[in-house]
CSV table of C-alpha atoms in Angstrom, one decimal:
chain,number,residue,atom,x,y,z
A,763,UNK,CA,49.9,72.4,254.3
A,764,UNK,CA,47.1,72.5,256.8
A,765,UNK,CA,47.9,74.1,260.2
A,766,UNK,CA,45.5,74.6,263.0
A,767,UNK,CA,46.2,76.4,266.3
A,768,UNK,CA,44.4,74.3,268.8
A,769,UNK,CA,44.9,76.9,271.6
A,770,UNK,CA,42.6,79.4,270.0
A,771,UNK,CA,39.0,78.1,269.7
A,772,UNK,CA,38.1,80.8,267.2
A,773,UNK,CA,41.0,80.1,264.9
A,774,UNK,CA,40.4,78.3,261.6
A,775,UNK,CA,42.8,76.0,259.8
A,776,UNK,CA,45.0,77.9,257.4
A,777,UNK,CA,47.1,77.0,254.4
A,778,UNK,CA,50.4,78.5,253.2
A,779,UNK,CA,50.2,81.5,251.0
A,780,UNK,CA,53.1,80.0,249.0
A,781,UNK,CA,51.5,77.0,247.3
A,782,UNK,CA,53.8,74.0,246.7
A,783,UNK,CA,52.7,73.5,243.1
A,784,UNK,CA,54.2,76.9,242.2
A,785,UNK,CA,57.6,75.3,242.8
A,786,UNK,CA,56.8,72.0,241.1
A,787,UNK,CA,56.7,70.3,244.5
A,788,UNK,CA,55.0,66.9,244.8
A,789,UNK,CA,54.9,64.5,247.7
A,790,UNK,CA,56.1,61.5,245.5
A,791,UNK,CA,59.1,63.4,244.2
A,792,UNK,CA,60.0,64.9,247.6
A,793,UNK,CA,60.3,61.5,249.3
A,794,UNK,CA,61.3,59.4,246.3
A,795,UNK,CA,64.8,58.8,247.8
A,796,UNK,CA,63.2,56.9,250.6
A,797,UNK,CA,62.4,54.1,248.1
A,798,UNK,CA,64.7,51.2,248.6
A,799,UNK,CA,64.4,51.6,252.3
A,800,UNK,CA,60.6,52.1,252.3
A,801,UNK,CA,58.3,50.6,249.7
A,802,UNK,CA,55.6,52.7,247.9
A,803,UNK,CA,52.7,51.3,249.9
A,804,UNK,CA,54.8,51.7,253.1
A,805,UNK,CA,55.4,55.4,252.2
A,806,UNK,CA,51.7,55.9,251.9
A,807,UNK,CA,51.3,54.4,255.5
A,808,UNK,CA,53.8,57.1,256.7
A,809,UNK,CA,51.9,59.7,254.9
A,810,UNK,CA,48.6,58.7,256.6
A,811,UNK,CA,50.1,58.5,260.1
A,812,UNK,CA,49.9,61.0,262.9
A,813,UNK,CA,52.7,61.5,265.3
A,814,UNK,CA,52.4,63.5,268.5
A,815,UNK,CA,55.4,65.5,269.8
A,816,UNK,CA,54.9,67.3,273.1
A,817,UNK,CA,57.8,69.8,273.3
A,818,UNK,CA,59.6,71.6,270.5
A,819,UNK,CA,62.9,72.2,272.3
A,820,UNK,CA,66.2,70.3,272.2
A,821,UNK,CA,64.9,67.0,270.9
A,822,UNK,CA,61.3,67.8,269.9
A,823,UNK,CA,62.2,70.2,267.1
A,824,UNK,CA,64.7,67.8,265.6
A,825,UNK,CA,62.3,64.9,265.9
A,826,UNK,CA,59.7,67.0,264.0
A,827,UNK,CA,62.1,67.8,261.2
A,828,UNK,CA,63.4,64.3,260.9
A,829,UNK,CA,59.9,62.8,260.8
A,830,UNK,CA,58.7,65.4,258.3
A,831,UNK,CA,61.6,64.5,256.0
A,832,UNK,CA,60.6,60.8,256.2
A,833,UNK,CA,57.2,61.9,254.8
A,834,UNK,CA,55.1,61.6,257.9
A,835,UNK,CA,51.9,63.4,256.9
A,836,UNK,CA,50.2,64.4,260.1
A,837,UNK,CA,51.5,65.8,263.4
A,838,UNK,CA,50.2,67.1,266.7
A,839,UNK,CA,52.8,69.3,268.4
A,840,UNK,CA,52.8,71.4,271.6
A,841,UNK,CA,55.0,73.8,273.4
A,842,UNK,CA,54.2,76.8,275.6
A,843,UNK,CA,57.7,78.4,275.4
A,844,UNK,CA,59.4,80.9,273.2
A,845,UNK,CA,62.9,80.7,271.8
A,846,UNK,CA,65.7,82.4,273.7
A,847,UNK,CA,69.5,82.7,273.3
A,848,UNK,CA,70.2,79.8,275.6
A,849,UNK,CA,68.5,77.5,273.1
A,850,UNK,CA,71.0,78.1,270.3
A,851,UNK,CA,73.4,75.3,271.0
A,852,UNK,CA,70.9,72.5,270.4
A,853,UNK,CA,67.4,73.5,269.3
A,854,UNK,CA,66.5,73.3,265.6
A,855,UNK,CA,64.3,76.4,265.5
A,856,UNK,CA,66.5,78.7,267.6
A,857,UNK,CA,67.9,81.5,265.4
A,858,UNK,CA,68.3,85.3,265.7
A,859,UNK,CA,65.1,85.6,263.7
A,860,UNK,CA,63.1,83.5,266.0
A,861,UNK,CA,64.1,84.9,269.5
A,862,UNK,CA,60.9,85.5,271.4
A,863,UNK,CA,58.7,83.6,269.0
A,864,UNK,CA,56.5,80.5,269.9
A,865,UNK,CA,58.5,77.3,269.5
A,866,UNK,CA,55.5,75.4,268.3
A,867,UNK,CA,54.5,77.9,265.7
A,868,UNK,CA,58.1,78.3,264.4
A,869,UNK,CA,58.6,74.5,264.1
A,870,UNK,CA,55.2,74.1,262.4
A,871,UNK,CA,56.3,76.6,259.8
A,872,UNK,CA,59.6,74.7,259.4
A,873,UNK,CA,57.8,71.4,258.9
A,874,UNK,CA,55.5,73.3,256.4
A,875,UNK,CA,58.6,74.2,254.3
A,876,UNK,CA,59.6,70.5,254.1
A,877,UNK,CA,56.2,68.9,253.5
A,878,UNK,CA,53.5,71.4,252.2
A,879,UNK,CA,51.0,68.6,252.2
A,880,UNK,CA,51.3,67.9,255.9
A,881,UNK,CA,48.5,68.5,258.4
A,882,UNK,CA,49.7,69.9,261.7
A,883,UNK,CA,47.7,70.6,264.9
A,884,UNK,CA,49.5,73.1,267.1
A,885,UNK,CA,49.1,73.7,270.8
A,886,UNK,CA,51.0,76.9,271.9
A,887,UNK,CA,50.7,75.7,275.5
A,888,UNK,CA,51.9,72.8,277.7
A,889,UNK,CA,50.1,69.5,277.8
A,890,UNK,CA,48.0,69.0,280.9
A,891,UNK,CA,44.9,67.1,282.1
A,892,UNK,CA,42.7,69.6,280.3
A,893,UNK,CA,44.1,69.1,276.7
A,894,UNK,CA,45.9,65.7,276.7
A,895,UNK,CA,42.9,63.8,275.3
A,896,UNK,CA,42.5,66.2,272.4
A,897,UNK,CA,46.3,66.2,271.9
A,898,UNK,CA,46.4,62.4,271.5
A,899,UNK,CA,43.3,62.1,269.4
A,900,UNK,CA,44.0,60.0,266.3
A,901,UNK,CA,47.6,59.6,267.1
A,902,UNK,CA,49.6,56.5,266.0
A,903,UNK,CA,52.9,57.1,267.9
A,904,UNK,CA,53.8,59.5,270.8
A,905,UNK,CA,57.3,60.8,270.8
A,906,UNK,CA,58.2,61.9,274.4
A,907,UNK,CA,59.9,65.3,274.0
A,908,UNK,CA,58.9,67.0,277.2
A,909,UNK,CA,61.5,68.5,279.5
A,910,UNK,CA,63.6,66.0,281.4
A,911,UNK,CA,62.2,67.3,284.7
A,912,UNK,CA,58.5,67.2,283.7
A,913,UNK,CA,57.7,64.0,285.4
A,914,UNK,CA,54.0,64.8,286.2
A,915,UNK,CA,53.4,65.7,282.5
A,916,UNK,CA,55.3,62.6,281.3
A,917,UNK,CA,53.2,60.3,283.6
A,918,UNK,CA,50.0,61.9,282.3
A,919,UNK,CA,51.0,61.4,278.6
A,920,UNK,CA,52.1,57.8,279.0
A,921,UNK,CA,48.9,56.9,280.9
A,922,UNK,CA,46.6,58.5,278.3
A,923,UNK,CA,48.7,56.9,275.4
A,924,UNK,CA,48.3,53.5,277.0
A,925,UNK,CA,44.6,53.9,277.4
A,926,UNK,CA,44.4,54.8,273.7
A,927,UNK,CA,46.7,51.9,272.6
A,928,UNK,CA,49.4,54.3,271.4
A,929,UNK,CA,53.1,53.4,271.2
A,930,UNK,CA,55.5,55.7,272.9
A,931,UNK,CA,59.2,56.4,272.3
A,932,UNK,CA,61.5,58.3,274.6
A,933,UNK,CA,65.1,59.2,273.6
A,934,UNK,CA,67.3,61.3,275.9
A,935,UNK,CA,70.4,63.3,274.9
A,936,UNK,CA,73.0,62.3,277.5
A,937,UNK,CA,76.4,63.7,277.0
A,938,UNK,CA,77.3,62.9,273.4
A,939,UNK,CA,75.0,59.9,273.4
A,940,UNK,CA,71.4,58.9,273.0
A,941,UNK,CA,69.6,56.5,275.2
A,942,UNK,CA,66.2,55.3,274.1
A,943,UNK,CA,63.3,53.0,275.1
A,944,UNK,CA,60.1,52.0,273.2
A,945,UNK,CA,56.9,51.4,275.1
A,946,UNK,CA,54.4,48.9,273.7
A,947,UNK,CA,50.8,49.9,274.9
A,948,UNK,CA,50.3,46.2,275.7
A,949,UNK,CA,53.7,45.7,277.3
A,950,UNK,CA,55.6,47.0,280.4
A,951,UNK,CA,54.3,50.4,281.5
A,952,UNK,CA,56.3,53.6,281.8
A,953,UNK,CA,55.8,53.7,285.6
A,954,UNK,CA,56.5,50.0,285.9
A,955,UNK,CA,59.8,50.2,284.1
A,956,UNK,CA,61.1,53.4,285.8
A,957,UNK,CA,59.5,52.6,289.1
A,958,UNK,CA,58.2,56.2,289.3
A,959,UNK,CA,55.3,57.3,291.4
A,960,UNK,CA,53.9,60.5,292.8
A,961,UNK,CA,55.3,60.1,296.3
A,962,UNK,CA,59.0,60.2,295.2
A,963,UNK,CA,61.0,63.3,296.0
A,964,UNK,CA,62.4,65.4,293.1
A,965,UNK,CA,65.9,63.9,293.8
A,966,UNK,CA,64.4,60.3,293.7
A,967,UNK,CA,62.5,61.1,290.5
A,968,UNK,CA,65.6,62.5,288.8
A,969,UNK,CA,67.7,59.4,289.8
A,970,UNK,CA,65.1,56.9,288.8
A,971,UNK,CA,64.5,58.4,285.3
A,972,UNK,CA,68.3,59.0,284.7
A,973,UNK,CA,69.3,55.5,285.7
A,974,UNK,CA,66.4,53.8,284.0
A,975,UNK,CA,67.0,55.6,280.7
A,976,UNK,CA,70.7,54.8,280.7
A,977,UNK,CA,71.4,51.7,282.8
A,978,UNK,CA,74.9,51.4,281.3
A,979,UNK,CA,75.7,55.1,281.9
A,980,UNK,CA,78.3,55.2,279.1
A,981,UNK,CA,78.4,59.0,279.4
A,982,UNK,CA,79.4,58.9,283.1
A,983,UNK,CA,83.2,59.2,282.6
A,984,UNK,CA,83.0,62.6,280.8
A,985,UNK,CA,79.8,64.3,282.0
A,986,UNK,CA,79.9,66.7,284.9
A,987,UNK,CA,76.6,66.5,286.9
A,988,UNK,CA,77.5,69.6,288.9
A,989,UNK,CA,76.1,71.6,286.0
A,990,UNK,CA,72.6,70.0,286.5
A,991,UNK,CA,70.1,72.5,288.0
A,992,UNK,CA,66.7,71.0,288.5
A,993,UNK,CA,65.2,74.3,289.7
A,994,UNK,CA,65.8,76.0,286.3
A,995,UNK,CA,65.7,72.9,284.1
A,996,UNK,CA,69.3,73.4,283.0
A,997,UNK,CA,71.9,70.7,282.4
A,998,UNK,CA,74.6,69.6,280.0
A,999,UNK,CA,73.0,69.0,276.5
A,1000,UNK,CA,74.6,69.5,273.1
A,1001,UNK,CA,73.3,69.3,269.5
A,1002,UNK,CA,75.1,66.1,268.5
A,1003,UNK,CA,73.2,64.1,271.1
A,1004,UNK,CA,69.9,65.7,270.1
A,1005,UNK,CA,70.5,64.7,266.4
A,1006,UNK,CA,71.4,61.2,267.5
A,1007,UNK,CA,68.1,61.0,269.4
A,1008,UNK,CA,66.1,62.1,266.3
A,1009,UNK,CA,67.9,59.5,264.2
A,1010,UNK,CA,67.0,56.6,266.4
A,1011,UNK,CA,63.4,57.9,267.0
A,1012,UNK,CA,62.9,58.2,263.2
A,1013,UNK,CA,63.9,54.6,262.7
A,1014,UNK,CA,61.8,53.3,265.6
A,1015,UNK,CA,58.7,55.2,264.2
A,1016,UNK,CA,59.3,53.5,260.9
A,1017,UNK,CA,59.5,50.1,262.5
A,1018,UNK,CA,56.4,50.6,264.6
A,1019,UNK,CA,54.2,52.0,261.7
A,1020,UNK,CA,55.4,49.4,259.2
A,1021,UNK,CA,55.3,46.4,261.6
A,1022,UNK,CA,59.0,45.6,261.2
A,1023,UNK,CA,59.6,44.3,264.6
A,1024,UNK,CA,60.2,46.5,267.6
A,1025,UNK,CA,62.1,45.6,270.8
A,1026,UNK,CA,60.1,47.3,273.6
A,1027,UNK,CA,60.6,47.9,277.3
A,1028,UNK,CA,62.1,46.3,279.4
A,1029,UNK,CA,64.7,46.4,276.5
A,1030,UNK,CA,66.8,49.6,276.6
A,1031,UNK,CA,69.5,50.9,274.2
A,1032,UNK,CA,72.3,53.5,274.2
A,1033,UNK,CA,74.7,54.7,271.6
A,1034,UNK,CA,77.6,56.8,272.7
A,1035,UNK,CA,79.3,58.5,269.8
A,1036,UNK,CA,82.0,60.0,272.0
A,1037,UNK,CA,83.1,56.6,273.3
A,1038,UNK,CA,82.1,54.6,270.2
A,1039,UNK,CA,79.9,52.3,272.3
A,1040,UNK,CA,76.5,50.6,271.6
A,1041,UNK,CA,74.9,49.1,274.6
A,1042,UNK,CA,71.6,47.2,274.7
A,1043,UNK,CA,70.1,45.1,277.4
A,1044,UNK,CA,66.9,44.0,279.2
A,1045,UNK,CA,65.9,45.0,282.7
A,1046,UNK,CA,63.5,42.2,283.6
A,1047,UNK,CA,62.3,44.1,286.7
A,1048,UNK,CA,63.0,47.5,285.4
A,1049,UNK,CA,64.3,49.9,288.0
A,1050,UNK,CA,63.1,47.6,290.7
A,1051,UNK,CA,66.1,45.3,290.2
A,1052,UNK,CA,68.7,45.3,293.0
A,1053,UNK,CA,71.5,46.6,290.8
A,1054,UNK,CA,69.3,49.5,289.5
A,1055,UNK,CA,68.2,50.3,293.0
A,1056,UNK,CA,71.9,50.5,294.0
A,1057,UNK,CA,72.7,52.8,291.1
A,1058,UNK,CA,69.7,55.0,292.0
A,1059,UNK,CA,71.0,55.5,295.5
A,1060,UNK,CA,74.4,56.4,294.2
A,1061,UNK,CA,73.0,59.1,291.9
A,1062,UNK,CA,70.7,60.4,294.6
A,1063,UNK,CA,73.7,60.7,297.0
A,1064,UNK,CA,75.8,62.5,294.3
A,1065,UNK,CA,73.0,64.9,293.6
A,1066,UNK,CA,72.5,65.7,297.3
A,1067,UNK,CA,76.2,66.4,297.7
A,1068,UNK,CA,75.9,68.8,294.8
A,1069,UNK,CA,73.1,70.6,296.6
A,1070,UNK,CA,70.4,69.5,294.1
A,1071,UNK,CA,66.8,70.0,295.4
A,1072,UNK,CA,64.8,69.8,292.3
């Protein structure tokens, strides 16, 4: 296991003090049960791939663990936050033992315990214009795991990924469902699909991202948006949905890396475990379509009534 803290220029890569061979661990044996779903040569492709995951919170940490258990061999991960009690209901690394500890460091160690051969580059800081290029260096797939409200950071990541010909996957935990979209670097852009730009108000950004991610809004009958607080970044989110997100992201990563055929934006998907619904569709004009615009206005009005200011 090779881990490097990219936030400390003086730091050197370090390896675990508990060598895997002392336990009889080998990569081939650890991921042998993938065979039958993934061929031997394909498994090597996963081992050679690098996945970037900005954010180690509700979805990011579960993404990392899921992809590590698939045998992905290289990661770039980032998070400037530490674990706290409010994270316990959904974040993979949140335990009594990790309160106050760096999310990125904790999750790097967790991945280390799964795949001691993996190489992980760790940023204990948010991604911004100063480090995004280094963060995405050598990356095959970017898994969008930043906070729901971090629209500026999200736009920055998607633009840099497109410039580098990197696929991007976003999967949101909405109620007891996951809604996900894949972005082909040669296909519809993130901003083109969601109709996002820097002049939108926080309410308009929220509505555009929310409605674009889940056009069918299967979670609407049972989710209470009055608990959404953009100023603190709090909102309804539970572990079942986070694990659903990681499941679909893992499969999409496999399909991208192994060239198994991916349906990219403007195609969207949502699986709602609570209602037993799978919805998939195609927004030819993205959020610019008349029906999507109508939905956005409805959500904006609802959030304004609830006193939401972002």
